[in-house]
C-alpha positions as protocol buffer text, in pm:
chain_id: "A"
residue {
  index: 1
  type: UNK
  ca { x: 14883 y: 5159 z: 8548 }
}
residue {
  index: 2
  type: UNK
  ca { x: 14534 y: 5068 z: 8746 }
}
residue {
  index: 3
  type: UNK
  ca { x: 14583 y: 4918 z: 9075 }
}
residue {
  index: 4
  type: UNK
  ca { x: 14495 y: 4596 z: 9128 }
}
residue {
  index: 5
  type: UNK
  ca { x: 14342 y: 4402 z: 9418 }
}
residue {
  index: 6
  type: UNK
  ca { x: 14200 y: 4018 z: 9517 }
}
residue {
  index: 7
  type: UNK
  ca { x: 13856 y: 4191 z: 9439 }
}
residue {
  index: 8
  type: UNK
  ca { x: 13945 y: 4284 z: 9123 }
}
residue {
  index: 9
  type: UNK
  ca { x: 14093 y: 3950 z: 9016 }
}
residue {
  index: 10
  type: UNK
  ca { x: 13793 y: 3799 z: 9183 }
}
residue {
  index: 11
  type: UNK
  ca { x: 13514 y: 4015 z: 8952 }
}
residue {
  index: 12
  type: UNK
  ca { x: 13760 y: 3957 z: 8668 }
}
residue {
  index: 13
  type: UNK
  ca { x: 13749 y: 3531 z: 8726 }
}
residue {
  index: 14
  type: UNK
  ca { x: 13409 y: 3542 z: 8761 }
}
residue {
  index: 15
  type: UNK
  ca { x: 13316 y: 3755 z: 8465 }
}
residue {
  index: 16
  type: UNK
  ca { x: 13506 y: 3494 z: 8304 }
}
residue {
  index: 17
  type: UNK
  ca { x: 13303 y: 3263 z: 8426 }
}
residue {
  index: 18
  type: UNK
  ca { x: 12973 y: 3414 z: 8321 }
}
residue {
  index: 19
  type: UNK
  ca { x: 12907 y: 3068 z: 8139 }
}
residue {
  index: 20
  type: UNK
  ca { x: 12876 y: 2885 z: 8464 }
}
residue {
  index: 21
  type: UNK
  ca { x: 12465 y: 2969 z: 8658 }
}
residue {
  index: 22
  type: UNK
  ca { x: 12568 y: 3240 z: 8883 }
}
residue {
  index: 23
  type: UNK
  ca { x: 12460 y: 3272 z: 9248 }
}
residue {
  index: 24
  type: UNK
  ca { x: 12380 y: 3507 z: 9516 }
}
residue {
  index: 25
  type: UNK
  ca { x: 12511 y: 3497 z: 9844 }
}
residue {
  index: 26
  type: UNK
  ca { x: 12504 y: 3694 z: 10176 }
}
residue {
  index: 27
  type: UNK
  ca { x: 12671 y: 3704 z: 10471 }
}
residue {
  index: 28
  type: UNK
  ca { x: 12704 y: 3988 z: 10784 }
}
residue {
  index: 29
  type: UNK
  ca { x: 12971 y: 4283 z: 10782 }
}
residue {
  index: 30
  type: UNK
  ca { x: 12897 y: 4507 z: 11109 }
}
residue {
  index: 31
  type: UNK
  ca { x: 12539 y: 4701 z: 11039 }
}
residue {
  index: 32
  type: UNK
  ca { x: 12542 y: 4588 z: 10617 }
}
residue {
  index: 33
  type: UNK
  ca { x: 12463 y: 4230 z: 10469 }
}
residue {
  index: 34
  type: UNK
  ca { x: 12700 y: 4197 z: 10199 }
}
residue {
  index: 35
  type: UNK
  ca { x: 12567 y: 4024 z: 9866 }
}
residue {
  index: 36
  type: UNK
  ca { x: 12791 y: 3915 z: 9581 }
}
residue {
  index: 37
  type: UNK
  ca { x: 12700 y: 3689 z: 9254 }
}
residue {
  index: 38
  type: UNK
  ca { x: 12910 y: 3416 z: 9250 }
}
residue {
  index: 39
  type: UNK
  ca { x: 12935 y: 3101 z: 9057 }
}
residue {
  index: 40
  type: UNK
  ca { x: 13044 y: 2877 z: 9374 }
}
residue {
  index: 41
  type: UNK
  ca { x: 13059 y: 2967 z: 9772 }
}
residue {
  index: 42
  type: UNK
  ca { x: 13461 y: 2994 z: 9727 }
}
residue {
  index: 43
  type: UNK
  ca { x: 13416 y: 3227 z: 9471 }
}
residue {
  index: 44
  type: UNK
  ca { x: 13211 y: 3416 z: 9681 }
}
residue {
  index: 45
  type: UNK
  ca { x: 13446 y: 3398 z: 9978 }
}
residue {
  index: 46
  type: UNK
  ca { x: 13706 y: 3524 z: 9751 }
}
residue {
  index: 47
  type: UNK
  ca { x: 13486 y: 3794 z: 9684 }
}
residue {
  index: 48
  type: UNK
  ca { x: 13472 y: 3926 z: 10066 }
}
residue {
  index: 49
  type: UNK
  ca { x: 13812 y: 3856 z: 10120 }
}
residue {
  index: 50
  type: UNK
  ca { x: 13756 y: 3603 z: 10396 }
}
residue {
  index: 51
  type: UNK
  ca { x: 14001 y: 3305 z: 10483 }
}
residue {
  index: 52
  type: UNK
  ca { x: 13733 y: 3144 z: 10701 }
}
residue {
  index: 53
  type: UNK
  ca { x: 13423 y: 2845 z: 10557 }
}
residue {
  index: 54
  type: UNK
  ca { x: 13189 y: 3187 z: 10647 }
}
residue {
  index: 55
  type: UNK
  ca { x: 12915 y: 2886 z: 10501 }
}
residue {
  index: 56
  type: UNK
  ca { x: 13052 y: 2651 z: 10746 }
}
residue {
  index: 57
  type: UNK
  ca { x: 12981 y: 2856 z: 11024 }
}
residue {
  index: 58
  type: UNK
  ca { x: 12632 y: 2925 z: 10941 }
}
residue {
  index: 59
  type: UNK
  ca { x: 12754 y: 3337 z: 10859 }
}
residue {
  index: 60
  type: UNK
  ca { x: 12653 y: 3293 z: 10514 }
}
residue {
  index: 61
  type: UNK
  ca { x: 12382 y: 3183 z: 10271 }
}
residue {
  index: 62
  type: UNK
  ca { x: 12236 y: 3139 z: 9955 }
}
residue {
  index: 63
  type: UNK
  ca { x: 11958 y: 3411 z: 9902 }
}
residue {
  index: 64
  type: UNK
  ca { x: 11716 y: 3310 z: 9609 }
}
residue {
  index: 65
  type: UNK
  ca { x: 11479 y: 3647 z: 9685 }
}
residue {
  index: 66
  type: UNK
  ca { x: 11474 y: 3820 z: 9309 }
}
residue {
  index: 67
  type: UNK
  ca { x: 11394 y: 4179 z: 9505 }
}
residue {
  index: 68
  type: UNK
  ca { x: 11753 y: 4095 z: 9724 }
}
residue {
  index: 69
  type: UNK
  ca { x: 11958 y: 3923 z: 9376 }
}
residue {
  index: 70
  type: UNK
  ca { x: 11855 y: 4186 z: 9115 }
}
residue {
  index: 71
  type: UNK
  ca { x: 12178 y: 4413 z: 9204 }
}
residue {
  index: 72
  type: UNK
  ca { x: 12399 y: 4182 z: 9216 }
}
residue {
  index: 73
  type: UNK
  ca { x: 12353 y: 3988 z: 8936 }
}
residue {
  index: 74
  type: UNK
  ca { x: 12353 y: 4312 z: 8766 }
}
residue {
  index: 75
  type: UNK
  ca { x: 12752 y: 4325 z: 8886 }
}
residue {
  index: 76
  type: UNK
  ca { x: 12893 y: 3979 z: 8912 }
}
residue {
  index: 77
  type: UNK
  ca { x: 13164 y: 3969 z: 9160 }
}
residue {
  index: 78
  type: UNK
  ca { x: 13176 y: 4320 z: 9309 }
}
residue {
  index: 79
  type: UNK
  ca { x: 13064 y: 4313 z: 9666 }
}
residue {
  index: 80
  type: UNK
  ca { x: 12708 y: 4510 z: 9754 }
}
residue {
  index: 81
  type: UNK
  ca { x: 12663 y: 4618 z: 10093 }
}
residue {
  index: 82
  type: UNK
  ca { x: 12278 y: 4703 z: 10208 }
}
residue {
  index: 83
  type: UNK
  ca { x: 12234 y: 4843 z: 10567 }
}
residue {
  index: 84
  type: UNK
  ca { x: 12111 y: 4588 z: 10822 }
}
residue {
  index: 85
  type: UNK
  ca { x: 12072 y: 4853 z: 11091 }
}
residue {
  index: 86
  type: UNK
  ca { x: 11778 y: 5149 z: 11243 }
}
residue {
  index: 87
  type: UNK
  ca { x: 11856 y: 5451 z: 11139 }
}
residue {
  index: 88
  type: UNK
  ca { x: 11945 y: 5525 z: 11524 }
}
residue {
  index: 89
  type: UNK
  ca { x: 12212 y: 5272 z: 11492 }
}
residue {
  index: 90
  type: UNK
  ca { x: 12334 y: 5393 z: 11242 }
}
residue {
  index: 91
  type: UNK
  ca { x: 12384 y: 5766 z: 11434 }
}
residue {
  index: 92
  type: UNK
  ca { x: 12469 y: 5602 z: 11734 }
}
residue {
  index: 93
  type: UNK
  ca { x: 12782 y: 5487 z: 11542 }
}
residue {
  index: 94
  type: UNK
  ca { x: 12888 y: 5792 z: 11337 }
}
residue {
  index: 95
  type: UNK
  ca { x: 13189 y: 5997 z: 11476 }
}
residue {
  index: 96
  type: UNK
  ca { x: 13155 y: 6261 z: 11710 }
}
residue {
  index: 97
  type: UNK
  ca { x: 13138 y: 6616 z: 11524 }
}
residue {
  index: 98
  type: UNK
  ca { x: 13469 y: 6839 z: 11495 }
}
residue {
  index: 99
  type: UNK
  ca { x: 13444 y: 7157 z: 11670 }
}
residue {
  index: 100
  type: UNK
  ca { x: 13392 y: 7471 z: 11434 }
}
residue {
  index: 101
  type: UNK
  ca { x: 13675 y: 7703 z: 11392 }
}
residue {
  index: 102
  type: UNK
  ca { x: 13598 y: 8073 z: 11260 }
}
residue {
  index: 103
  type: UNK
  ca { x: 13801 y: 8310 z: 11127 }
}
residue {
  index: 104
  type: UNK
  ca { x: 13836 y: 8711 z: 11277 }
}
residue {
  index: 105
  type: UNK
  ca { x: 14003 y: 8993 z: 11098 }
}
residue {
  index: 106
  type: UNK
  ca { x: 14061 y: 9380 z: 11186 }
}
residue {
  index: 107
  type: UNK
  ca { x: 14004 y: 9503 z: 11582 }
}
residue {
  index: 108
  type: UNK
  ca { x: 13813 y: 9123 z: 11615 }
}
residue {
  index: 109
  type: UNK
  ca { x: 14167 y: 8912 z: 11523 }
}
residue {
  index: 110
  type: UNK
  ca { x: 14429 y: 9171 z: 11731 }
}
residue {
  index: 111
  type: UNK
  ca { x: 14156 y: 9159 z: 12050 }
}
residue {
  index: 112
  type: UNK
  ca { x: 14177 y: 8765 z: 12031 }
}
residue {
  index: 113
  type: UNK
  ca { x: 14543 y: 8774 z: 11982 }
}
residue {
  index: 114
  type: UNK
  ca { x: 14568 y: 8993 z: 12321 }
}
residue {
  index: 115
  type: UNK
  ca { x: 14349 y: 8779 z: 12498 }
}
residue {
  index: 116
  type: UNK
  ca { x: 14496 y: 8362 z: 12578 }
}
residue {
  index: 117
  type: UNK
  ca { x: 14332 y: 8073 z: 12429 }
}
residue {
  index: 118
  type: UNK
  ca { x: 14180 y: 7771 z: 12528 }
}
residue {
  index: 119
  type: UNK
  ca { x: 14309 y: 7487 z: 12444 }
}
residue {
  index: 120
  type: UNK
  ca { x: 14057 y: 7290 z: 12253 }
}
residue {
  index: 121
  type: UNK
  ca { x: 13945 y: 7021 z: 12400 }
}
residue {
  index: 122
  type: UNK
  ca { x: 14033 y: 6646 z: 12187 }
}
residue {
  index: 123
  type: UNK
  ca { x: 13788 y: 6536 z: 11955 }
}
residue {
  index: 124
  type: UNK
  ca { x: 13618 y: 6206 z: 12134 }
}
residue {
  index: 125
  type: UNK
  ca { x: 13700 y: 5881 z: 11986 }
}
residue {
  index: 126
  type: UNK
  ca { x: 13452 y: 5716 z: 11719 }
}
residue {
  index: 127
  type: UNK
  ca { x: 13298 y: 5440 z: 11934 }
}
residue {
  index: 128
  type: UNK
  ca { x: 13390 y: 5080 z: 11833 }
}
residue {
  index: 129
  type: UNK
  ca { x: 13214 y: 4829 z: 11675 }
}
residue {
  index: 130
  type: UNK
  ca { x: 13433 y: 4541 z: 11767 }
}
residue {
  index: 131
  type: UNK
  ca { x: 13202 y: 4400 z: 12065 }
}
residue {
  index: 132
  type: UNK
  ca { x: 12897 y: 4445 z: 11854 }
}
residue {
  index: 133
  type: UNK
  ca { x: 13002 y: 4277 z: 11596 }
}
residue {
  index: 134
  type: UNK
  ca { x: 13157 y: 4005 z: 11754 }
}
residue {
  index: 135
  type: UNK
  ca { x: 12799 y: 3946 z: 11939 }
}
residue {
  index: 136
  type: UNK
  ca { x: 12591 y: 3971 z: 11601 }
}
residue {
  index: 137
  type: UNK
  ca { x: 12852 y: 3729 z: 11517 }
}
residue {
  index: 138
  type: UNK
  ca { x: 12775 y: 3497 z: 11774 }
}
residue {
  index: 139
  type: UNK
  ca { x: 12403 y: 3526 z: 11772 }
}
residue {
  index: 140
  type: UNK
  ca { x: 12406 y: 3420 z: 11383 }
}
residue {
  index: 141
  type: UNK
  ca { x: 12636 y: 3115 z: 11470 }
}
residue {
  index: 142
  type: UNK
  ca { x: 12402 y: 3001 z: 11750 }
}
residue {
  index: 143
  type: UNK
  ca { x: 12086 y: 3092 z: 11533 }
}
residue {
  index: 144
  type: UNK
  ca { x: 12227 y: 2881 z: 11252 }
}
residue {
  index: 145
  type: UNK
  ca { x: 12318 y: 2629 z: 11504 }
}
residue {
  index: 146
  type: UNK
  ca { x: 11954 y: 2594 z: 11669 }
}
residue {
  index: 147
  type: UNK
  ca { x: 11827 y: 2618 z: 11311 }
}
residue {
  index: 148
  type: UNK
  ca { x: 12050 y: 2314 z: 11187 }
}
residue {
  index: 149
  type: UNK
  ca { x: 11958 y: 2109 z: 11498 }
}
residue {
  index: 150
  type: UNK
  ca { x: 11568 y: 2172 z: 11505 }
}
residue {
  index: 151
  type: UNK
  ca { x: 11578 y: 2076 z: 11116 }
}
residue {
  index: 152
  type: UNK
  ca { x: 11748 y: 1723 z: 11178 }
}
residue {
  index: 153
  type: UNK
  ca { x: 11538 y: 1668 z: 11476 }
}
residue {
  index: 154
  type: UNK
  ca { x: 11237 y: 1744 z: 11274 }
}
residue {
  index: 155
  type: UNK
  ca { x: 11356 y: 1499 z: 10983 }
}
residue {
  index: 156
  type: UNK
  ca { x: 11380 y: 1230 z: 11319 }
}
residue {
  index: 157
  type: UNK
  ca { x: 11041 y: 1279 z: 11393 }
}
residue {
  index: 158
  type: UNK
  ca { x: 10898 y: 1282 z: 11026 }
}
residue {
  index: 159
  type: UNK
  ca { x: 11087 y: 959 z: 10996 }
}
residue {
  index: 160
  type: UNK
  ca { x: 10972 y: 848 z: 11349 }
}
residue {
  index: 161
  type: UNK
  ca { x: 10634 y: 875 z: 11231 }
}
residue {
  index: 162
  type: UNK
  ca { x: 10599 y: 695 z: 10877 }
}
residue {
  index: 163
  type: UNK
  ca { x: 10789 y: 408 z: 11101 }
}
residue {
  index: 164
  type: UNK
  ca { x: 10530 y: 386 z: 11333 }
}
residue {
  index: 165
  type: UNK
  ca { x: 10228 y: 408 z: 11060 }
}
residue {
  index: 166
  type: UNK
  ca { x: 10398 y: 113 z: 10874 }
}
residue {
  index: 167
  type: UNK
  ca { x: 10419 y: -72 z: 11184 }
}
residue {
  index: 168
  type: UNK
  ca { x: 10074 y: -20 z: 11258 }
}
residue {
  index: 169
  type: UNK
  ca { x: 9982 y: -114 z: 10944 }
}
residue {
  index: 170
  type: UNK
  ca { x: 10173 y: -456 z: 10985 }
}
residue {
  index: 171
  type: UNK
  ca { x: 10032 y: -509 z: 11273 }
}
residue {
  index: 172
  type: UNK
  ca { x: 9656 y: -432 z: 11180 }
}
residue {
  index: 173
  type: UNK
  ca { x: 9712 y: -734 z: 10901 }
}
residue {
  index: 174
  type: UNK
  ca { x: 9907 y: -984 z: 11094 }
}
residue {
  index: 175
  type: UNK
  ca { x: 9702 y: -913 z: 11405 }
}
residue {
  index: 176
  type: UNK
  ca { x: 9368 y: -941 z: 11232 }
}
residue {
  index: 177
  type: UNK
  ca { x: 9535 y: -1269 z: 11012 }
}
residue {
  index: 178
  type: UNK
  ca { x: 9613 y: -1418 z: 11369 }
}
residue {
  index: 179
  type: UNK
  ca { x: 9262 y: -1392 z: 11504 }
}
residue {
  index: 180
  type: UNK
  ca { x: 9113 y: -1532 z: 11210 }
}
residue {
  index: 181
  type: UNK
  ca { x: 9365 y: -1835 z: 11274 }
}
residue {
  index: 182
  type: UNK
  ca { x: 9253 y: -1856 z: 11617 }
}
residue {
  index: 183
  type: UNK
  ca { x: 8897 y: -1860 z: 11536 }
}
residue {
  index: 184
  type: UNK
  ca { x: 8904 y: -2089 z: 11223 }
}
residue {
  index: 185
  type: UNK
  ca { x: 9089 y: -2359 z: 11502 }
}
residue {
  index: 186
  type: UNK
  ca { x: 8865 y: -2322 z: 11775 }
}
residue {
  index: 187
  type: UNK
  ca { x: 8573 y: -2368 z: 11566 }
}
residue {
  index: 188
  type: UNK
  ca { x: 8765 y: -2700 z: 11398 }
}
residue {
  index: 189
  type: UNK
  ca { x: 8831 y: -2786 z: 11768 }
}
residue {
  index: 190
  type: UNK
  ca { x: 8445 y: -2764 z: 11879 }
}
residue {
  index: 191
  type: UNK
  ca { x: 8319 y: -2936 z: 11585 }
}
residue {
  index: 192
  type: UNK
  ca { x: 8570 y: -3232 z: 11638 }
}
residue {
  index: 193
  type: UNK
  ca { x: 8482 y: -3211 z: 12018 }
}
residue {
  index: 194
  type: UNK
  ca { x: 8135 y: -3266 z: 11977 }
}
residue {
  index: 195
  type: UNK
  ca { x: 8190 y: -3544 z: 11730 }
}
residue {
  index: 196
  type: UNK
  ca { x: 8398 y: -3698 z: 12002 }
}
residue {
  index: 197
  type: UNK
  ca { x: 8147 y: -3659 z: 12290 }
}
residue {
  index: 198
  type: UNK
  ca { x: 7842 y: -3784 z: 11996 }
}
residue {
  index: 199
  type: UNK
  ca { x: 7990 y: -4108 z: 11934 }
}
residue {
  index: 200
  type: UNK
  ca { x: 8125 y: -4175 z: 12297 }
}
residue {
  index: 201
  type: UNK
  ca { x: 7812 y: -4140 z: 12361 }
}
residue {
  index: 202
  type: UNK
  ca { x: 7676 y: -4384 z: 12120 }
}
residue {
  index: 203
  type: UNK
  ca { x: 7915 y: -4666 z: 12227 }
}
């Protein structure tokens, strides 16, 4: 009977699903991004088997790039990993090698047997990637952060500005209907001045 797992239910729900527009997203898993074609972001969560809003924290997005979707779309649901790391990385993190053994027979084996053995020495640890990750971690959820804030900020100052440009424009008409006021009165005021001073005059 085949094992199953909340991967396999997950490809199996959203194969179901192939009616719905299916979308790709990413998020980080140590030196990989990890892609999966999803109809919805809790599908996809489902898909990495994460309990936390990764989308929420700015740890994953939508990628609309047809070179980074082609593979998978091609597998709805199944998780693809492609390495985010240098090569040297990559070494830097692979276990330490296991010391060779080799094998003696005739005069060779009962000369070793006669002679004692050293102990051979513990095969170093594989280092971890626990502090690594946990700092790429960070650095996307202060990157996203920035990102968010700089993007708001920006829609502030686009808004900022059409303000200002209808403002001016008000003013520019109300202004300019003001002077003309001002100058249609004073000329109505000189005219009826010098009427004045004419017939005082007269009398």
């Amino acid at each position: 009977m085949p094992l199953t797992s909340p991967l396999n239910n997950t490809a199996v729900s959203i194969v179901m699903a192939r009616a719905q527009k299916l979308k790709v997203y990413r998020t980080v898993a140590g030196f990989n991004d990890a892609y999966v074609a999803a109809p919805s972001q809790k599908a996809a969560l489902e898909a990495w088997g994460s309990e936390r809003d990764l989308f929420a924290r700015g740890i994953a997005e939508l990628v609309t790039d047809p070179a980074l979707t082609a593979e998978p779309l091609a597998s709805p649901g199944v998780v693809v990993k492609l390495s985010r790391g240098t090569t040297a990385e990559q070494i830097k993190a692979m276990p330490a090698p296991e010391p060779r053994t080799t094998h003696r027979g005739g005069s060779d084996h009962t000369e070793a047997s006669e002679q004692p053995r050293k102990p051979k020495p513990a095969p170093k640890p594989k280092p971890s990637s626990a502090k690594l990750e946990a700092a790429e971690t960070a650095l996307e959820t202060v990157t996203a952060d920035y990102a968010g804030r700089m993007k708001a900020l920006a829609s502030r100052e686009a808004k900022l500005a059409r303000e200002r440009r209808n403002l001016e424009t008000r003013q520019h008409g109300e202004v300019g209907a003001a002077e003309a006021a001002v100058i249609g009165a004073r000329q109505a005021y000189d005219g009826a001045l010098r009427q004045w001073r004419k017939s005082k005059n007269n009398s």
